[in-house]
Amino acid sequence: MPPTATNGLHLPGQLSPAITVKDSKETSFRLDRRLHGDYPIVVSGKGNHLLSKDGRTIFDASTGAAVSCLGHGDERVINAIRDQLSTGISYLASTFWGSDVVETLCKELISGTDGKMARVYLTGSGSEAMEAAAKLARQYFYENDKKTLRKNFIAREGSYHGNTLGALSISGHVARRSPYLPFLMGNVHHVSSCNAYRQRKQGESDEAFVAKKAAELEAKFQELGPETVIAFVAEPVVGAALGCVPYVPGYLKAMRDICHNHGALLILDEIMCGMGRTGTLHAWQGEDVVPDIEAIGKGLAAGYQPIAAVLMSEKVVRALSDGSGQFVHGQTFQGMPIQACAALEVQRIVREEKLLENVKAQGAYMEERLKSLLGNHPNVGDIRGKGLFWGIEFVRDKNTKEPFDPKRGMAQKVLDRAISPPNDMCVYPGTGTVDGVCGDHIILAPSYIVTKDDIDHITEVVSDVIHEVFDSVPG
Ligand SMILES: Cc1ncc(COP(=O)(O)O)c(C=O)c1O
């Protein structure tokens, strides 16, 4: 029977039946997250700009999802990748071979923690890094005691740690979890996020707020039995799920102390907020609260290669090296020289060109401009973030903080308007900001090479777009 659009048969060597993406002019053979999306086609990039096939120059104010931290088309990184490829090494299995560039990257990463972390485990994506972090944490206890009772993780609502089943189980992102709930691990338990805008009572001090969070985590340990808990997992600055919600001063330390009092580990997910995004190489360096295990990704190689990593402290490494001497985990595409060389060059550029100073300076200017242009807007509930990582949360009512009906898709409307001519700017929209279902925000996460003029441009366009979108909708 010949294949038709309806019988779904597909003969070898033949293109499958045409699948027409609604509203798009051409047939697409690509299945992406949104089947009915119609994305601008990008043909090239330079610095903060992407050039689209229809001839527009689009300012990349989100760098994807906080990835392209050096902007696009960086010659140093491109040359490093070209040189690495010209060695003739296409692939090296990390189980068989060593590589100087991989070693040098790991040394660079440990040095970036001032030696407070001990080893690096390389992976190909953030989700894989979180899977590895969870397994490493379990193995830390298993090495000492094959009958260990430690099986539980405590993570947070309003968090995102990745889309593989383990990482999704740890996540608190309601929409991304919902279809897969029956698959998700039953040994993950959630406490509330640390969201000052939504949770702090009027006049409540940092200390009082943090004490409440500490009491909640302590109660969760007691409920589960402290001897059953492997680790507490948190993003120091929550990215996609909440829109750049930073930890309240004192929070990380309080959480770490509870974990350590109970012999459990602290795992920080810095896949989005790490590698300089908040103005320090690691967000935890803001308060010098060293995690036992940390996941990094996204900005690590600035998108020039897919690479992420798990950093671990000396005590975690020692448990493995004094025990079985192996990490019972691994994948085909990890620790490849081509991935490592891109990450190494990116990290060298960030260090040698002192880009974190620029992140701090332009981040402070961005905060000032956003607050001055949008702070009084009736539908802007909160502007929060750190470094070059800023979230704007939208509300229907500024006094009650009531969100918009999710059916109205306000965050998407902001992106749609921003990315259209004449604005030509990409921002990162998010929903479920309040309770996983309701709530809208956008994230601004420009590259570390932005100038003051760029920040003026970003904040003016974003402010105009927000005024246009919200001034034209009935309350
Ligand atoms: C905090 C955090 N953790 C984990 C992940 C998963 O990373 P990846 O998409 O590279 O698998 C993400 C991605 O958005 C993230 O923001």
GROMACS .gro file of N, CA and C and ligand atoms in nm, residues 65 125-128 130 160-163 176 235 240 269-272 298 428, ligand 1:
model
   73
   65ALA      N    1   1.801   3.039   2.648
   65ALA     CA    2   1.760   3.033   2.789
   65ALA      C    3   1.885   3.056   2.874
  125SER      N    4   2.451   1.750   2.885
  125SER     CA    5   2.340   1.845   2.902
  125SER      C    6   2.313   1.863   3.050
  126GLY      N    7   2.235   1.965   3.080
  126GLY     CA    8   2.202   1.994   3.220
  126GLY      C    9   2.120   1.883   3.283
  127SER      N   10   2.025   1.829   3.209
  127SER     CA   11   1.943   1.720   3.265
  127SER      C   12   2.031   1.600   3.301
  128GLU      N   13   2.125   1.570   3.213
  128GLU     CA   14   2.218   1.459   3.243
  128GLU      C   15   2.303   1.491   3.365
  130MET      N   16   2.209   1.668   3.621
  130MET     CA   17   2.127   1.650   3.742
  130MET      C   18   2.103   1.501   3.770
  160TYR      N   19   1.308   2.398   3.845
  160TYR     CA   20   1.324   2.315   3.725
  160TYR      C   21   1.466   2.261   3.723
  161HIS      N   22   1.477   2.129   3.712
  161HIS     CA   23   1.609   2.065   3.714
  161HIS      C   24   1.635   1.978   3.592
  162GLY      N   25   1.544   1.978   3.494
  162GLY     CA   26   1.570   1.901   3.373
  162GLY      C   27   1.452   1.813   3.336
  163ASN      N   28   1.460   1.757   3.217
  163ASN     CA   29   1.346   1.686   3.160
  163ASN      C   30   1.359   1.534   3.158
  176ARG      N   31   0.549   2.095   3.337
  176ARG     CA   32   0.638   1.999   3.272
  176ARG      C   33   0.626   1.860   3.334
  235GLU      N   34   1.795   2.551   4.333
  235GLU     CA   35   1.861   2.649   4.245
  235GLU      C   36   1.881   2.775   4.330
  240ALA      N   37   1.391   2.928   3.500
  240ALA     CA   38   1.273   2.919   3.414
  240ALA      C   39   1.142   2.907   3.491
  269ASP      N   40   2.179   2.342   4.203
  269ASP     CA   41   2.164   2.339   4.058
  269ASP      C   42   2.192   2.480   4.005
  270GLU      N   43   2.310   2.497   3.949
  270GLU     CA   44   2.348   2.628   3.893
  270GLU      C   45   2.356   2.620   3.740
  271ILE      N   46   2.275   2.531   3.684
  271ILE     CA   47   2.280   2.514   3.538
  271ILE      C   48   2.242   2.643   3.467
  272MET      N   49   2.145   2.714   3.522
  272MET     CA   50   2.105   2.840   3.457
  272MET      C   51   2.170   2.962   3.524
  298LYS      N   52   2.461   2.525   3.050
  298LYS     CA   53   2.430   2.645   2.971
  298LYS      C   54   2.550   2.735   2.939
  428TYR      N   55   1.268   3.588   2.712
  428TYR     CA   56   1.230   3.449   2.743
  428TYR      C   57   1.104   3.450   2.831
  476LIG     C1   58   1.817   2.512   3.654
  476LIG     C2   59   1.815   2.413   3.541
  476LIG     N1   60   1.847   2.287   3.566
  476LIG     C3   61   1.851   2.193   3.467
  476LIG     C4   62   1.818   2.227   3.338
  476LIG     C5   63   1.821   2.122   3.229
  476LIG     O1   64   1.925   2.148   3.142
  476LIG     P1   65   1.922   2.093   2.990
  476LIG     O2   66   1.808   2.163   2.922
  476LIG     O3   67   2.056   2.130   2.936
  476LIG     O4   68   1.901   1.946   2.997
  476LIG     C6   69   1.783   2.358   3.308
  476LIG     C7   70   1.744   2.396   3.170
  476LIG     O5   71   1.671   2.489   3.147
  476LIG     C8   72   1.780   2.454   3.413
  476LIG     O6   73   1.746   2.582   3.390
   0.00000   0.00000   0.00000
